[in-house]
Structures are given as structure tokens and as C-alpha cells.
Amino acid sequence: MNITIIGTGNVATRLGVALKAANHTIVQIIGRNAQTGHDLAQQLNCRFDDSTQKVDPNAELIIIAVSDNALENIIAELPVTTALVTHTAGSMPMSLLQCFNNHGVIYPFQTLSRQKEIDMTQVPLLIEGNTPTTTDQLGKLAKTISNRVTMVTSEQRQQLHLAAVFACNFTNHLYAIAHRLLTEKGLDFALIRPLIEETAAKIWTLPPHEAQTGPAVRHDDKVMEKHLKTLATAPDLQTLYRQLSAHIMASHQKK
């Protein structure tokens, strides 16, 4: 299948590399960042263009892999096309593409980085098409690069995206806070990695609610007060600590 990818970031890179490895033909990269665009085009052995008005007429599939903020503008700029037009956004509905006869969504449900290779066969690809034929096309394409392909609605995908923000994005931010607290006292972040790994491993055998540990779930007020005093010079972290602890305690009421 001849494919044009609009975007030069994390998702565009990982999808492009996987599709090329699966013997699809990437005919074109379109992006506003000339440096990353040329680099990705060279990596995928295709041409680079800086305008959506230059979409290759031979493209059978157009993948719009840009930020949610840019998506609607990109869609509005695209010329009329008979190609199957898709976006990759978890939080945006498929209906944004309704101006195209054939449209859908192919959403990689994973945190992706341009600089880090990943086994895309293990990345869940969530697909949606505007017709059964389109859904079938996207399903067949997705199965050439992933062993985990699932059809979901826009509403379901948005809920998954929301859940991912809690499970992934917020969690990583908390890792960053832990890193800051440790380095302030000259401690190596590597000391906490086994704890992080074991906490994550528990959810394979226990529901997350049952796996919760720590002073908040025990309603240990003395320990929590000590922690809050330690955070006296960081009122923003005190507020966050109180809010998270209160939510945990409310979810684990004493019986």
C-alpha cells in the first residue's frame, strides 16, 4: 500500500518504520519541521514535502500523525482525495474526518518515542472505520505490523486515552517528582527502580485497588504529617501529597 504520513514526531516515526518493515511503501512525509522531516524521509527512503497541498496523488492511505491541537487545521488544509484518510489521536473522534469519503482511526495505544525503538508487534493498535469496508482495510493493514489489533469506537478510544493519562502520564510525572526528591539529598534514582518495577508487576496478579500500599491506605496520620513537614519548602508538593492521600483514603475507608 502506498502511504503518505503527515507528521514527523514520535507516532509518525514509529508507525513509519514499522510499516516500511512490513513492506508497505511510504511515498511521502509531510511536515512543518524541515529538519526532522528530511531525517524521517531519509530513514524511510521517501520524499519530504512541507505542505499538505502537496499530497502525493498516488497515496492510497494518508496517516495524519500530529498533535491533537494541530489535527483540525491539518484536516481543513487537506485537498479532496480518494485515499483512505486516518488520524492517530486517542482523544479525538473519527467524525473530524467525515469530509472524506473513506476515513478512520489507527491509534497506537502505547507511549512512543522517536529516539527509542520498540517492538510494534506488541503494541495494541485500536482501529475504527466509517464503513465495514474501511474497518476491514484498516484491520488488515494494522495486522501487518501488530499482533494486537482491536476495533473500538471513538467513545471507547477517548476513555482509553483518559485512562492512559492516569496510568502513564501522571505516573511518569510522579516518577519525576521522586527523582527530584532523591537527587536533592544526593541519592541515586536507581535505588527506587526495584520498588517501581515490583509495584507495576503486582497488577498482573492483583487488581490495582487491592495492590495499594503506603501510609494513606493504612490511614497512618503520623507518617503523613512527617512527610508533609519534610515538604515544607515545596508547598505545591504538599498540596499534591494531600490530594492524592485524601483520594486513596476515601477509596480505602476503614471497616
Short mmCIF file of C-alpha atoms in Angstrom, two decimals:
data_model
loop_
_atom_site.label_atom_id
_atom_site.label_comp_id
_atom_site.label_asym_id
_atom_site.label_seq_id
_atom_site.Cartn_x
_atom_site.Cartn_y
_atom_site.Cartn_z
CA MET A 1 0.00 0.00 0.00
CA ASN A 2 1.29 3.49 -0.89
CA ILE A 3 1.24 5.64 2.22
CA THR A 4 1.67 9.34 2.95
CA ILE A 5 2.41 10.24 6.56
CA ILE A 6 1.66 13.75 7.78
CA GLY A 7 3.79 14.45 10.84
CA THR A 8 7.39 13.95 11.85
CA GLY A 9 7.15 13.21 15.56
CA ASN A 10 7.05 10.13 17.77
CA VAL A 11 3.98 8.40 16.35
CA ALA A 12 4.81 9.24 12.74
CA THR A 13 8.31 7.82 13.17
CA ARG A 14 7.36 4.58 14.89
CA LEU A 15 4.44 3.87 12.54
CA GLY A 16 6.53 4.76 9.51
CA VAL A 17 9.39 2.47 10.49
CA ALA A 18 7.01 -0.41 11.25
CA LEU A 19 5.03 -0.01 8.02
CA LYS A 20 8.19 0.12 5.92
CA ALA A 21 9.48 -3.02 7.66
CA ALA A 22 6.18 -4.70 6.74
CA ASN A 23 6.87 -3.92 3.06
CA HIS A 24 4.41 -1.08 2.69
CA THR A 25 5.63 1.80 0.54
CA ILE A 26 5.97 5.12 2.31
CA VAL A 27 5.81 7.52 -0.62
CA GLN A 28 5.96 10.77 1.30
CA ILE A 29 6.46 12.52 4.63
CA ILE A 30 4.76 15.89 5.09
CA GLY A 31 5.68 18.14 7.98
CA ARG A 32 6.43 21.66 9.08
CA ASN A 33 9.72 20.81 10.75
CA ALA A 34 12.11 20.54 7.82
CA GLN A 35 14.97 19.02 9.82
CA THR A 36 13.04 16.15 11.41
CA GLY A 37 11.01 15.77 8.22
CA HIS A 38 14.05 15.30 6.00
CA ASP A 39 15.61 12.96 8.57
CA LEU A 40 12.50 10.77 8.70
CA ALA A 41 12.07 10.80 4.92
CA GLN A 42 15.67 9.68 4.52
CA GLN A 43 15.13 6.92 7.08
CA LEU A 44 12.03 5.72 5.21
CA ASN A 45 13.55 6.24 1.75
CA CYS A 46 10.84 8.60 0.55
CA ARG A 47 10.43 12.25 -0.32
CA PHE A 48 9.69 15.11 2.06
CA ASP A 49 7.24 17.95 1.47
CA ASP A 50 6.38 20.88 3.71
CA SER A 51 2.74 21.40 2.69
CA THR A 52 -0.42 19.33 2.86
CA GLN A 53 -1.31 20.77 -0.55
CA LYS A 54 1.45 18.59 -1.99
CA VAL A 55 -0.10 15.24 -1.02
CA ASP A 56 1.08 12.56 -3.42
CA PRO A 57 -1.83 11.68 -5.77
CA ASN A 58 -0.70 8.04 -5.73
CA ALA A 59 -1.16 7.73 -1.97
CA GLU A 60 -3.76 5.10 -1.08
CA LEU A 61 -3.59 5.84 2.64
CA ILE A 62 -2.93 9.13 4.40
CA ILE A 63 -1.97 8.90 8.07
CA ILE A 64 -2.24 12.17 9.98
CA ALA A 65 0.07 11.73 12.96
CA VAL A 66 0.18 15.19 14.51
CA SER A 67 -0.67 16.71 17.88
CA ASP A 68 -4.33 16.97 18.86
CA ASN A 69 -4.05 20.76 18.74
CA ALA A 70 -2.89 20.70 15.12
CA LEU A 71 -5.22 17.97 13.86
CA GLU A 72 -8.26 20.01 12.85
CA ASN A 73 -6.16 22.57 10.98
CA ILE A 74 -4.37 19.83 9.05
CA ILE A 75 -7.69 18.21 8.11
CA ALA A 76 -9.03 21.57 6.89
CA GLU A 77 -5.94 22.08 4.72
CA LEU A 78 -6.04 18.69 3.01
CA PRO A 79 -7.23 18.69 -0.61
CA VAL A 80 -10.04 16.43 -1.78
CA THR A 81 -8.74 12.88 -2.10
CA THR A 82 -9.98 9.37 -2.81
CA ALA A 83 -7.37 7.95 -0.42
CA LEU A 84 -8.29 6.46 2.93
CA VAL A 85 -7.60 9.25 5.42
CA THR A 86 -6.85 8.38 9.03
CA HIS A 87 -5.67 10.08 12.19
CA THR A 88 -3.81 8.59 15.14
CA ALA A 89 -5.21 10.64 18.02
CA GLY A 90 -6.60 8.87 21.06
CA SER A 91 -8.73 11.74 22.33
CA MET A 92 -10.18 12.97 19.03
CA PRO A 93 -13.29 11.49 17.36
CA MET A 94 -13.28 9.85 13.95
CA SER A 95 -16.03 12.26 12.88
CA LEU A 96 -13.42 15.00 12.39
CA LEU A 97 -12.60 13.23 9.12
CA GLN A 98 -16.17 13.00 7.82
CA CYS A 99 -15.36 15.36 4.94
CA PHE A 100 -13.52 12.42 3.32
CA ASN A 101 -15.48 9.51 1.83
CA ASN A 102 -13.11 6.92 3.29
CA HIS A 103 -11.79 7.65 6.74
CA GLY A 104 -10.87 6.08 10.04
CA VAL A 105 -8.53 5.95 13.00
CA ILE A 106 -5.45 3.89 13.75
CA TYR A 107 -4.36 4.63 17.31
CA PRO A 108 -1.20 3.05 18.78
CA PHE A 109 -2.08 2.55 22.44
CA GLN A 110 1.45 2.92 23.74
CA THR A 111 3.90 5.62 24.75
CA LEU A 112 6.19 6.08 21.76
CA SER A 113 9.45 7.97 21.30
CA ARG A 114 11.22 8.90 18.10
CA GLN A 115 14.60 8.04 19.61
CA LYS A 116 13.65 4.67 21.12
CA GLU A 117 12.97 1.57 19.05
CA ILE A 118 10.00 -0.54 20.08
CA ASP A 119 8.57 -3.90 19.07
CA MET A 120 5.42 -2.70 17.32
CA THR A 121 4.10 -6.26 17.07
CA GLN A 122 3.31 -5.97 20.80
CA VAL A 123 1.74 -2.50 20.61
CA PRO A 124 -2.08 -2.54 20.69
CA LEU A 125 -3.45 -0.82 17.59
CA LEU A 126 -7.00 0.44 18.09
CA ILE A 127 -8.85 0.93 14.82
CA GLU A 128 -12.13 2.43 13.68
CA GLY A 129 -13.53 2.92 10.18
CA ASN A 130 -16.51 4.81 8.82
CA THR A 131 -17.74 1.75 6.90
CA PRO A 132 -17.30 -2.01 7.31
CA THR A 133 -15.05 -2.00 4.24
CA THR A 134 -12.84 0.74 5.67
CA THR A 135 -12.67 -1.02 9.04
CA ASP A 136 -11.64 -4.22 7.27
CA GLN A 137 -8.94 -2.36 5.30
CA LEU A 138 -7.53 -0.79 8.44
CA GLY A 139 -7.67 -4.10 10.28
CA LYS A 140 -5.70 -5.89 7.58
CA LEU A 141 -3.13 -3.09 7.48
CA ALA A 142 -2.78 -2.97 11.27
CA LYS A 143 -2.27 -6.74 11.45
CA THR A 144 0.78 -6.45 9.21
CA ILE A 145 2.60 -4.56 11.98
CA SER A 146 0.89 -5.61 15.23
CA ASN A 147 -0.39 -8.80 16.80
CA ARG A 148 -2.79 -6.81 18.97
CA VAL A 149 -5.42 -5.18 16.79
CA THR A 150 -8.79 -4.23 18.27
CA MET A 151 -11.77 -2.35 16.86
CA VAL A 152 -13.06 0.33 19.25
CA THR A 153 -15.49 3.23 18.92
CA SER A 154 -14.46 6.87 19.29
CA GLU A 155 -16.10 6.97 22.72
CA GLN A 156 -14.23 3.87 23.88
CA ARG A 157 -10.94 5.20 22.50
CA GLN A 158 -11.37 8.50 24.33
CA GLN A 159 -11.98 6.62 27.58
CA LEU A 160 -8.86 4.52 26.98
CA HIS A 161 -6.88 7.69 26.33
CA LEU A 162 -8.14 9.19 29.59
CA ALA A 163 -7.20 6.03 31.50
CA ALA A 164 -3.75 6.12 29.89
CA VAL A 165 -3.17 9.68 31.11
CA PHE A 166 -3.72 8.48 34.68
CA ALA A 167 -1.77 5.23 34.30
CA CYS A 168 1.12 6.55 32.21
CA ASN A 169 1.47 10.33 32.01
CA PHE A 170 0.58 11.19 35.61
CA THR A 171 2.61 8.23 36.87
CA ASN A 172 5.68 9.36 34.96
CA HIS A 173 5.29 12.86 36.42
CA LEU A 174 5.29 11.30 39.88
CA TYR A 175 8.50 9.46 38.94
CA ALA A 176 9.99 12.86 38.07
CA ILE A 177 8.99 14.19 41.50
CA ALA A 178 10.55 11.16 43.18
CA HIS A 179 13.72 11.73 41.14
CA ARG A 180 13.83 15.35 42.32
CA LEU A 181 13.34 14.40 45.98
CA LEU A 182 16.11 11.80 45.84
CA THR A 183 18.66 13.92 44.00
CA GLU A 184 18.09 16.78 46.46
CA LYS A 185 19.58 14.50 49.13
CA GLY A 186 22.31 13.04 46.93
CA LEU A 187 20.51 9.72 46.43
CA ASP A 188 20.60 7.70 43.21
CA PHE A 189 17.25 7.21 41.46
CA ALA A 190 18.36 3.63 40.77
CA LEU A 191 17.58 2.86 44.42
CA ILE A 192 13.86 3.23 43.79
CA ARG A 193 13.68 1.37 40.48
CA PRO A 194 13.15 -2.10 42.05
CA LEU A 195 10.21 -0.65 44.00
CA ILE A 196 8.73 0.81 40.82
CA GLU A 197 9.17 -2.49 38.98
CA GLU A 198 7.55 -4.54 41.76
CA THR A 199 4.63 -2.12 42.06
CA ALA A 200 3.99 -2.38 38.32
CA ALA A 201 4.39 -6.17 38.36
CA LYS A 202 1.68 -6.59 41.00
CA ILE A 203 -1.11 -5.55 38.64
CA TRP A 204 -0.54 -8.73 36.61
CA THR A 205 -1.84 -10.76 39.55
CA LEU A 206 -3.85 -8.30 41.65
CA PRO A 207 -6.46 -5.65 40.85
CA PRO A 208 -4.76 -2.25 41.36
CA HIS A 209 -7.17 -1.33 44.16
CA GLU A 210 -6.10 -4.41 46.14
CA ALA A 211 -2.40 -3.83 45.44
CA GLN A 212 -2.39 -0.36 47.04
CA THR A 213 0.09 0.09 49.90
CA GLY A 214 1.50 3.04 51.84
CA PRO A 215 0.55 5.33 54.72
CA ALA A 216 -2.64 6.67 53.12
CA VAL A 217 -4.23 3.24 52.65
CA ARG A 218 -3.34 2.48 56.30
CA HIS A 219 -4.71 5.88 57.38
CA ASP A 220 -1.36 6.45 59.12
CA ASP A 221 -1.71 10.13 60.01
CA LYS A 222 1.61 10.37 61.89
CA VAL A 223 3.68 9.24 58.91
CA MET A 224 1.77 11.51 56.54
CA GLU A 225 2.34 14.51 58.83
CA LYS A 226 6.09 13.78 58.86
CA HIS A 227 6.09 13.69 55.07
CA LEU A 228 4.23 16.98 54.88
CA LYS A 229 6.75 18.62 57.23
CA THR A 230 9.58 17.36 55.02
CA LEU A 231 7.85 19.07 52.09
CA ALA A 232 7.58 22.39 53.95
CA THR A 233 9.71 24.19 51.35
CA ALA A 234 7.63 22.79 48.47
CA PRO A 235 4.01 23.87 49.07
CA ASP A 236 2.98 22.65 45.61
CA LEU A 237 4.11 19.14 46.52
CA GLN A 238 2.39 19.40 49.90
CA THR A 239 -0.87 20.16 48.10
CA LEU A 240 -0.39 17.26 45.70
CA TYR A 241 0.53 14.91 48.57
CA ARG A 242 -2.62 15.89 50.49
CA GLN A 243 -4.88 15.48 47.45
CA LEU A 244 -3.52 12.07 46.48
CA SER A 245 -3.55 10.82 50.07
CA ALA A 246 -7.13 12.02 50.58
CA HIS A 247 -8.24 10.24 47.42
CA ILE A 248 -6.55 7.00 48.47
CA MET A 249 -8.08 7.19 51.96
CA ALA A 250 -11.54 7.83 50.51
CA SER A 251 -11.12 4.79 48.26
CA HIS A 252 -10.00 2.63 51.20
CA GLN A 253 -12.35 3.51 54.01
CA LYS A 254 -11.66 1.78 57.31
CA LYS A 255 -14.11 -1.01 58.02
#
